[in-house]
Coordinates of C-alpha atoms in Angstrom, one line a residue:
M1 CA 0.0 0.0 0.0
T2 CA 1.5 3.3 -1.1
F3 CA 0.5 6.8 -0.3
D4 CA 2.2 8.4 -3.3
Y5 CA -1.0 10.3 -4.1
M6 CA -1.1 11.9 -0.6
T7 CA 1.4 14.3 0.8
W8 CA 2.6 14.1 4.4
E9 CA 0.7 17.3 5.3
A10 CA -2.6 16.0 3.9
F11 CA -2.1 12.7 5.8
A12 CA -1.4 14.6 9.0
T13 CA -4.5 16.7 8.5
F14 CA -6.6 13.7 7.8
V15 CA -5.4 11.8 10.9
T16 CA -5.8 14.9 13.1
G17 CA -9.3 15.3 11.8
V18 CA -10.2 11.7 12.6
L19 CA -8.6 12.0 16.1
A20 CA -10.6 15.2 16.7
V21 CA -13.8 13.6 15.6
G22 CA -13.0 10.5 17.8
A23 CA -12.2 12.8 20.8
A24 CA -15.4 14.8 20.3
F25 CA -17.4 11.6 20.1
W26 CA -15.7 10.4 23.4
V27 CA -16.3 13.7 25.1
G28 CA -20.0 13.7 24.0
R29 CA -20.5 10.2 25.4
K30 CA -18.9 11.2 28.7
Q31 CA -21.2 14.3 28.9
Q32 CA -24.2 12.1 28.1
E33 CA -23.2 9.7 31.0
I34 CA -22.7 12.7 33.4
S35 CA -26.1 14.1 32.3
R36 CA -27.8 10.7 33.0
Q37 CA -26.2 10.5 36.4
Q38 CA -27.3 14.1 37.3
I39 CA -30.8 13.2 36.3
E40 CA -30.7 10.1 38.5
N41 CA -29.3 12.1 41.4
E42 CA -32.1 14.7 41.0
K43 CA -34.7 11.9 41.0
L44 CA -33.2 10.4 44.2
A45 CA -33.1 13.8 45.8
L46 CA -36.8 14.3 44.9
R47 CA -37.7 10.9 46.3
L48 CA -35.8 11.6 49.5
S49 CA -37.5 15.0 49.9
L50 CA -40.9 13.3 49.4
F51 CA -40.0 10.6 51.9
E52 CA -39.0 13.2 54.5
Q53 CA -42.2 15.2 54.0
R54 CA -44.3 12.0 54.2
Y55 CA -42.4 10.9 57.3
E56 CA -43.1 14.2 59.0
L57 CA -46.8 13.8 58.3
Y58 CA -46.7 10.2 59.5
D59 CA -44.9 11.2 62.7
V60 CA -47.3 14.1 63.5
T61 CA -50.3 11.8 62.7
T62 CA -49.0 9.2 65.1
R63 CA -48.3 11.8 67.8
Y64 CA -51.7 13.4 67.3
M65 CA -53.6 10.1 67.6
R66 CA -51.7 9.1 70.7
A67 CA -52.3 12.5 72.3
T68 CA -56.1 12.2 71.8
R69 CA -55.9 9.3 74.2
F70 CA -54.3 11.1 77.1
K71 CA -56.2 12.9 79.9
N72 CA -54.8 16.3 79.0
G73 CA -55.7 15.9 75.4
V74 CA -53.9 17.3 72.4
P75 CA -51.7 20.3 73.1
P76 CA -52.5 23.3 70.9
S77 CA -49.1 23.3 69.3
L78 CA -49.5 19.7 68.2
E79 CA -53.1 20.4 67.0
A80 CA -51.8 23.3 64.9
E81 CA -48.9 21.2 63.5
F82 CA -51.2 18.3 62.7
A83 CA -53.8 20.6 61.0
A84 CA -51.1 22.2 58.8
K85 CA -49.4 18.9 57.8
S86 CA -52.7 17.0 57.3
R87 CA -53.7 19.5 54.6
K88 CA -50.4 18.7 52.9
G89 CA -51.2 15.0 53.2
L90 CA -53.7 15.4 50.4
L91 CA -50.9 16.2 48.1
L92 CA -48.1 14.0 49.5
F93 CA -50.1 10.8 49.5
P94 CA -52.7 9.2 47.3
K95 CA -56.2 10.6 47.8
T96 CA -57.4 7.7 49.9
T97 CA -54.5 8.2 52.4
G98 CA -55.2 11.9 52.6
S99 CA -58.8 11.2 53.3
L100 CA -57.8 8.7 56.1
I101 CA -55.7 11.4 57.7
L102 CA -58.6 13.9 57.6
E103 CA -60.9 11.2 59.1
I104 CA -58.4 10.5 61.9
A105 CA -58.4 14.3 62.6
S106 CA -62.1 14.5 62.6
L107 CA -62.4 11.6 65.0
G108 CA -59.6 13.1 67.2
D109 CA -61.5 16.4 67.4
E110 CA -64.7 14.6 68.4
Y111 CA -62.8 12.6 71.0
Q112 CA -61.4 15.8 72.4
D113 CA -64.8 17.4 72.4
L114 CA -66.1 14.6 74.6
N115 CA -63.7 15.6 77.5
D116 CA -66.3 17.9 79.1
D117 CA -69.1 15.3 78.8
K118 CA -66.8 12.6 80.3
S119 CA -66.6 14.6 83.5
S120 CA -70.3 15.6 83.6
P121 CA -72.2 15.1 86.9
D122 CA -75.0 13.5 84.8
K123 CA -74.4 9.7 84.7
Q124 CA -76.1 9.2 81.4
V125 CA -74.1 11.9 79.7
R126 CA -70.9 10.6 81.2
A127 CA -71.7 7.0 80.2
A128 CA -72.6 8.1 76.6
A129 CA -69.4 10.1 76.4
L130 CA -67.2 7.2 77.6
A131 CA -69.0 4.8 75.2
R132 CA -68.5 7.1 72.3
R133 CA -64.9 7.7 73.1
K134 CA -64.3 3.9 73.2
Q135 CA -66.0 3.7 69.8
I136 CA -63.8 6.5 68.4
R137 CA -60.7 4.8 69.6
S138 CA -61.7 1.7 67.8
Q139 CA -62.4 3.6 64.6
Q140 CA -59.1 5.5 64.9
D141 CA -57.2 2.2 65.4
Q142 CA -58.8 0.8 62.3
L143 CA -58.0 3.9 60.3
F144 CA -54.5 4.1 61.6
E145 CA -53.9 0.5 60.7
K146 CA -55.1 1.3 57.1
F147 CA -52.9 4.4 57.1
D148 CA -49.9 2.3 58.2
G149 CA -50.5 -0.2 55.4
I150 CA -50.9 2.5 52.7
A151 CA -48.1 4.7 54.0
E152 CA -45.6 1.9 54.3
G153 CA -45.6 1.4 50.5
A154 CA -45.8 5.0 49.7
M155 CA -42.9 6.0 51.9
R156 CA -40.3 3.7 50.3
I157 CA -37.4 5.6 48.8
E158 CA -36.4 3.0 46.2
S159 CA -39.8 2.7 44.6

């Protein structure tokens, strides 16, 4: 094979061009890999942020439900925190989960409202309040069990 028809300068220009195209292709592939990795990192950051927000709601819901059971009731700060975060729950979780949270809140409010009736001097009012509170606890337990089941899957970071 002879290169009599090509000068050394032409050959050097040709090889330089081929190497430049190869280098540009290699750099382009590397940039594409970096872009893919950045997109994956952003997805993971979004998942982590969503998990953290969901966990905050899960935590405040658990604390709220437990507080409804104590004699002193729900502290105003917890009630305000729960009210604010439960509204976000409609956006953070599927609609059914958000509805469960609002139902837990509604039952918690009713449970708290029965505090005065529970200490009533009238035996019938007191007995009715205690019976309704027991019923509310049972309903809350069922709702919270459902909430746990739904939230468990929704709170996974890897999915």
